[in-house]
Structure formats: structure tokens, C-alpha cells
Coordinates of C-alpha atoms and ligand atoms in Angstrom, one line a residue:
L1 CA -31.7 2.8 -9.9
D2 CA -32.4 0.3 -12.6
V3 CA -36.1 0.5 -13.7
N4 CA -37.9 -2.1 -15.8
F5 CA -41.4 -1.8 -17.2
A6 CA -43.6 -4.6 -18.5
P7 CA -47.2 -4.4 -19.5
Y8 CA -49.5 -6.3 -17.2
I9 CA -51.8 -8.5 -19.3
N10 CA -54.6 -10.5 -17.7
F11 CA -55.5 -14.1 -18.7
K12 CA -57.9 -12.8 -21.4
G13 CA -55.0 -11.1 -23.0
E14 CA -56.2 -7.6 -22.1
A15 CA -53.8 -4.9 -21.1
R16 CA -54.6 -4.0 -17.5
G17 CA -51.7 -1.9 -16.4
V18 CA -48.0 -1.8 -16.1
V19 CA -45.6 -3.7 -13.8
V20 CA -42.7 -1.6 -12.7
V21 CA -39.6 -3.3 -11.2
L22 CA -37.1 -1.2 -9.4
H23 CA -33.6 -2.5 -8.7
D24 CA -31.2 -0.6 -6.5
I25 CA -28.0 -0.9 -8.4
T26 CA -26.0 1.8 -6.6
E27 CA -23.8 -0.8 -5.0
I28 CA -23.2 -2.7 -8.2
R29 CA -22.4 0.6 -10.1
R30 CA -20.1 1.6 -7.3
L31 CA -18.1 -1.6 -7.5
E32 CA -18.0 -1.4 -11.3
K33 CA -16.7 2.1 -11.1
M34 CA -14.1 1.1 -8.5
R35 CA -12.9 -1.7 -10.8
S36 CA -12.7 0.5 -13.9
D37 CA -11.0 3.3 -11.9
F38 CA -8.5 0.7 -10.7
V39 CA -7.7 -0.5 -14.2
A40 CA -7.4 3.1 -15.4
N41 CA -5.0 3.9 -12.5
V42 CA -2.9 0.8 -13.0
S43 CA -2.5 1.6 -16.7
H44 CA -1.6 5.1 -16.0
E45 CA 0.9 4.2 -13.2
L46 CA 2.6 1.6 -15.3
R47 CA 2.8 3.9 -18.3
T48 CA 4.9 6.4 -16.3
P49 CA 8.0 4.3 -15.8
I50 CA 7.7 2.8 -19.2
T51 CA 7.6 6.2 -20.8
S52 CA 10.7 7.2 -19.0
I53 CA 12.6 4.0 -19.9
K54 CA 11.6 4.4 -23.5
G55 CA 12.6 8.1 -23.6
F56 CA 16.0 7.6 -22.1
T57 CA 16.7 4.6 -24.2
E58 CA 15.9 6.5 -27.4
T59 CA 18.0 9.5 -26.4
L60 CA 20.9 7.1 -25.8
L61 CA 20.4 5.4 -29.2
E62 CA 20.2 8.8 -30.9
G63 CA 23.8 9.6 -29.9
A64 CA 23.9 10.5 -26.1
M65 CA 25.8 7.3 -25.7
Q66 CA 29.0 9.1 -26.9
D67 CA 29.3 10.8 -23.5
E68 CA 30.2 8.3 -20.9
E69 CA 28.8 10.2 -17.9
T70 CA 25.5 10.9 -19.6
C71 CA 25.3 7.3 -20.6
R72 CA 25.9 6.2 -17.0
N73 CA 23.3 8.6 -15.6
F74 CA 20.7 7.5 -18.1
L75 CA 21.3 3.8 -17.6
Q76 CA 20.9 4.4 -13.8
I77 CA 17.5 6.0 -14.4
I78 CA 16.5 3.2 -16.7
S79 CA 17.6 0.6 -14.1
D80 CA 15.8 2.5 -11.3
E81 CA 12.6 2.8 -13.3
S82 CA 12.7 -0.9 -14.3
E83 CA 13.0 -1.8 -10.6
R84 CA 10.1 0.4 -9.8
L85 CA 8.0 -1.2 -12.5
Y86 CA 8.9 -4.6 -11.2
R87 CA 7.9 -3.6 -7.6
M88 CA 4.7 -2.0 -8.9
I89 CA 3.6 -5.2 -10.7
R90 CA 4.5 -7.3 -7.7
D91 CA 2.5 -5.0 -5.4
I92 CA -0.5 -4.9 -7.8
L93 CA -0.6 -8.7 -7.8
D94 CA -0.2 -8.9 -4.0
L95 CA -3.0 -6.5 -3.5
S96 CA -5.3 -8.3 -5.8
K97 CA -4.5 -11.6 -4.0
I98 CA -5.1 -10.1 -0.6
E99 CA -8.3 -8.4 -1.7
Q100 CA -9.7 -11.6 -3.2
K101 CA -8.7 -13.3 0.0
R102 CA -6.7 -15.8 -1.9
L103 CA -4.0 -15.8 0.7
P104 CA -5.4 -18.1 3.4
L105 CA -4.0 -17.2 6.9
Q106 CA -1.6 -19.5 8.5
M107 CA -1.9 -18.9 12.2
N108 CA 1.2 -19.7 14.3
Q109 CA 2.9 -18.7 17.5
V110 CA 5.0 -15.7 16.5
H111 CA 7.7 -14.1 18.6
L112 CA 7.0 -10.4 17.9
Q113 CA 10.4 -9.0 18.8
E114 CA 12.2 -11.6 16.7
L115 CA 10.0 -10.8 13.7
I116 CA 10.7 -7.0 14.1
T117 CA 14.4 -7.6 14.5
S118 CA 14.4 -9.6 11.2
A119 CA 12.5 -6.8 9.5
V120 CA 15.0 -4.3 10.8
A121 CA 17.9 -6.4 9.5
I122 CA 16.3 -6.4 6.0
M123 CA 16.1 -2.5 6.0
N124 CA 19.4 -2.0 7.8
D125 CA 21.5 -1.3 4.6
Q126 CA 19.1 1.4 3.4
A127 CA 18.8 2.9 6.8
Q128 CA 22.6 3.1 7.2
R129 CA 23.1 4.7 3.9
K130 CA 21.0 7.6 5.3
Q131 CA 22.5 7.4 8.7
L132 CA 19.1 6.7 10.3
S133 CA 19.0 5.0 13.7
I134 CA 16.4 2.3 14.3
A135 CA 15.6 1.7 18.0
L136 CA 13.6 -1.1 19.5
P137 CA 13.0 0.0 23.1
N138 CA 11.1 -2.2 25.7
Q139 CA 12.2 -5.5 24.2
T140 CA 11.0 -7.2 27.4
P141 CA 8.6 -8.8 28.3
E142 CA 8.7 -11.0 25.2
I143 CA 5.5 -10.9 23.2
L144 CA 4.2 -14.2 21.7
L145 CA 1.1 -14.0 19.6
M146 CA -1.0 -16.2 17.4
T147 CA -0.8 -14.7 13.9
D148 CA 0.2 -15.1 10.3
R149 CA 3.9 -14.6 10.3
D150 CA 4.3 -13.5 6.6
C151 CA 1.4 -11.2 6.8
L152 CA 2.7 -9.4 9.9
Q153 CA 6.2 -9.4 8.6
Q154 CA 5.0 -7.6 5.5
I155 CA 3.1 -5.0 7.6
V156 CA 6.1 -4.2 9.6
L157 CA 8.4 -4.1 6.6
N158 CA 6.2 -1.8 4.6
L159 CA 5.8 0.6 7.5
L160 CA 9.5 0.5 8.2
S161 CA 10.5 1.0 4.6
N162 CA 8.2 4.1 4.5
A163 CA 9.8 5.4 7.6
V164 CA 13.2 5.0 6.0
A165 CA 12.1 6.5 2.7
Y166 CA 10.4 9.6 4.2
T167 CA 13.0 10.5 6.9
P168 CA 15.9 12.7 5.9
E169 CA 19.5 11.8 6.7
G170 CA 20.4 11.5 10.4
G171 CA 16.8 10.9 11.5
A172 CA 15.5 8.4 14.0
I173 CA 13.1 5.5 13.7
T174 CA 11.6 3.8 16.8
I175 CA 9.6 0.6 16.9
H176 CA 7.6 0.3 20.0
T177 CA 5.7 -2.8 21.1
E178 CA 3.2 -3.3 23.8
Q179 CA 0.7 -6.0 24.9
N180 CA -2.2 -6.2 27.2
A181 CA -4.9 -8.9 27.8
Q182 CA -6.8 -8.1 24.6
R183 CA -4.4 -6.5 22.2
V184 CA -0.9 -6.2 20.8
L185 CA 0.3 -2.8 19.7
I186 CA 3.1 -2.1 17.2
Q187 CA 4.1 1.5 16.7
V188 CA 6.5 2.6 14.0
S189 CA 7.6 6.3 14.5
D190 CA 9.9 8.4 12.5
T191 CA 11.3 11.9 12.7
G192 CA 10.7 12.4 9.0
I193 CA 9.0 14.9 6.7
G194 CA 5.5 14.1 8.0
I195 CA 2.2 14.0 6.2
P196 CA 0.0 17.2 5.7
E197 CA -3.2 16.9 7.6
K198 CA -5.4 17.1 4.5
D199 CA -3.7 14.1 2.9
I200 CA -3.9 11.8 6.0
P201 CA -7.4 10.5 5.2
R202 CA -6.2 9.4 1.7
I203 CA -2.8 7.8 2.2
F204 CA -4.3 4.3 2.5
E205 CA -5.8 4.6 -1.0
R206 CA -4.1 2.7 -3.8
F207 CA -1.7 4.8 -5.7
Y208 CA -2.2 7.8 -3.5
R209 CA 1.0 9.7 -2.8
V210 CA 1.3 13.0 -1.0
D211 CA 3.6 14.5 -3.5
K212 CA 4.0 12.4 -6.6
A213 CA 7.4 13.8 -7.7
R214 CA 8.8 13.5 -4.2
S215 CA 7.4 10.0 -3.6
R216 CA 8.6 8.8 -6.9
D217 CA 12.1 9.8 -5.9
S218 CA 11.7 7.5 -3.0
G219 CA 11.0 4.7 -5.6
G220 CA 7.5 4.2 -4.1
T221 CA 4.6 2.6 -5.9
G222 CA 1.8 4.2 -3.9
L223 CA 0.5 0.7 -3.0
G224 CA 2.5 0.0 0.2
L225 CA -0.1 1.4 2.7
A226 CA -3.1 0.0 0.7
I227 CA -1.4 -3.4 1.2
V228 CA -0.7 -2.8 4.8
K229 CA -4.4 -1.7 5.5
H230 CA -5.7 -4.9 3.8
L231 CA -3.3 -7.1 5.7
V232 CA -4.1 -5.6 9.0
E233 CA -7.8 -6.0 8.3
N234 CA -7.2 -9.6 7.4
L235 CA -5.7 -10.1 10.8
H236 CA -8.7 -8.4 12.3
G237 CA -6.6 -5.5 13.5
Q238 CA -6.7 -1.8 13.1
I239 CA -4.2 0.8 11.8
S240 CA -4.1 4.5 12.6
V241 CA -1.7 7.3 11.8
Q242 CA -0.6 10.5 13.6
S243 CA 1.6 12.9 11.8
R244 CA 3.0 16.4 11.8
E245 CA 4.6 18.0 8.7
G246 CA 8.3 18.5 9.2
Q247 CA 8.3 16.6 12.5
G248 CA 7.5 13.0 11.9
T249 CA 4.9 10.3 11.6
T250 CA 3.7 7.4 13.8
F251 CA 1.7 4.5 12.5
T252 CA 0.0 2.4 15.1
V253 CA -1.2 -1.2 14.4
T254 CA -3.3 -3.0 17.0
L255 CA -4.0 -6.7 16.6
P256 CA -6.2 -8.9 18.8
F257 CA -4.1 -10.8 21.3
L258 CA -5.0 -14.4 20.7
Ligands
LIG1 P1 4.7 4.9 -1.6 O1 5.1 3.7 -2.3 O2 4.6 6.1 -2.4 O3 5.5 5.1 -0.3 P2 2.6 4.1 0.3 O4 1.2 3.6 0.0 O5 3.5 3.3 1.1 O6 3.2 4.6 -1.1 O7 2.4 5.5 1.0 C1 1.5 6.5 0.5 C2 2.0 7.9 0.7 O8 2.0 8.2 2.1 C3 3.5 8.1 0.4 O9 3.7 8.4 -1.0 C4 3.9 9.3 1.3 O10 3.5 10.5 0.6 C5 3.0 9.1 2.5 N1 3.8 8.4 3.6 C6 3.7 7.1 3.9 N2 4.5 6.8 5.0 C7 5.0 8.0 5.4 C8 5.9 8.4 6.4 N3 6.4 7.5 7.3 N4 6.3 9.7 6.5 C9 5.8 10.6 5.6 N5 5.0 10.3 4.6 C10 4.6 9.0 4.5

């Protein structure tokens, strides 16, 4: 609460009382806090890969370069961490554009199965390296919907890349699609490590990762699902998640069928 006092003076210049103005600034404060938390988080998150790049570079310069294998390992880490830094900056910029609604929607007829097939093609290499199968059952009937292609493509890609990242070798990923008169449903399921129940409510928050060390190994930025949630909301849809630790996870996106 923001409280302002001012003396109440009548036309003769006599003090007659006090005027008290109360402003409810809870909302403003909350937004300010969110913004400053975000800046603090961003700085912290960016610092982590930079610290590691700096550390390994210094160790190399101080002599570790003599050993070829050490050198190769360190350079690999430096290269991975630079990649992650790059992805993080890209995701932060994307997220801020989406949040400020600076990405106007371009609604077009989109062939859903085609869009999913092209997302799978992008992830195929990574999936094959882990011997993960990606199945797209019920390809018929074809689903045509009015939506923003890039937006939907990014939603599917982010969910799929998480499924690939958090499913151990030999696992299975399934992308199920369905349509009725009002809605289109897209479900990405995996047989991966799952998400502990207590973490489920928080996974859509920016930078939230279930297990930081483990998620960092996956090269994650902690922003993928925050982006997905915003994109789904921009398309007036909903997203939900069901998961069991050690068994797998299913993300379900429903979009209005236009
Ligand atoms: P990240 O870049 O770390 O993957 P995301 O925002 O995409 O960030 O996801 C947030 C966290 O949710 C991840 O760090 C991971 O712990 C968890 N998560 C997301 N998708 C899955 C999944 N399919 N299976 C298990 N855990 C997942």
C-alpha cells in the first residue's frame, strides 16, 4: 500500500484536517519484483557457462595444453558451454519477444501431421544417437487447422527435444494427434526419467530445472517450457503434463480448432 498525506487547508488558509490518499500498489510491486528477479536470474544463469569457459581456458593456458587428451576434453567442454550460452541468449530474446507480444500471429492453414513430421526430421539425428524410436500413430484422418505455423512448430520441437533429452537410450517417444469439432490435441509422450510430483507445478517457470546438474548435462537452458507455455497461450490453447518418475512423461497441448 502506498500512503500519501497532505494537510487539508480551507480557502482562508486554515488547517482543517488531513487528506489521506491510499494507492494499492501490490500489483505494481509484484511486477517490479518479477522483473528484477528475472534480471537477477538471467545474470546468474549466463554467468555459469561463462565461468566454466573462463576456467577451462585459463587451465589450458597455464599448461594443460601439453596433454593432447586433456586439451581435447577441455575444448569440448568450452565448445558445449559456448553453444549453451548461445541457446540461452536466443531463448531469452525469444521469450521476451513472445511476452511483449511482439510476434504477431500469422494464421494459415496448417497440415498438422506434416508439421510434426518435419519436427521429427529435425530431431532425428539426436534421437538416433540415443537409439530412441519416435512413433506417429493415427496419421489419418489428416488434420488441417488454422494456426501460426512457426509458433506451433516451435511448441512441438521444444516438447520433442525435451522428450529426446530426458529419455535414456533405447526409449520410445510417441506423438499422438486427435481432433474433434472444437479442439485439436497434440500429445508428446516418452518413456524417460519422468518428473517428480513436487516439481511438476514449477517446470513451466523460467530457468526452473528439476535437477540442475542433470539438466545441464542435457544442454538445457531451463527456458524451453516457459517458451512453450507462452506460445500455447498466444494460440489460445492449453498445456498440461502427466508424469511418473522413472516411467515417463506426457505433455498434452490442446488448441482451439478453427
Ligand atoms: P531445459 O532446458 O532444462 O530442458 P525446460 O524448460 O525445457 O528446460 O524444462 C524444464 C525442466 O523440466 C527440465 O530441466 C527437466 O527437468 C524437466 N522436463 C521437461 N521435459 C521433460 C521430460 N519430457 N521428461 C522429464 N523431465 C522433463
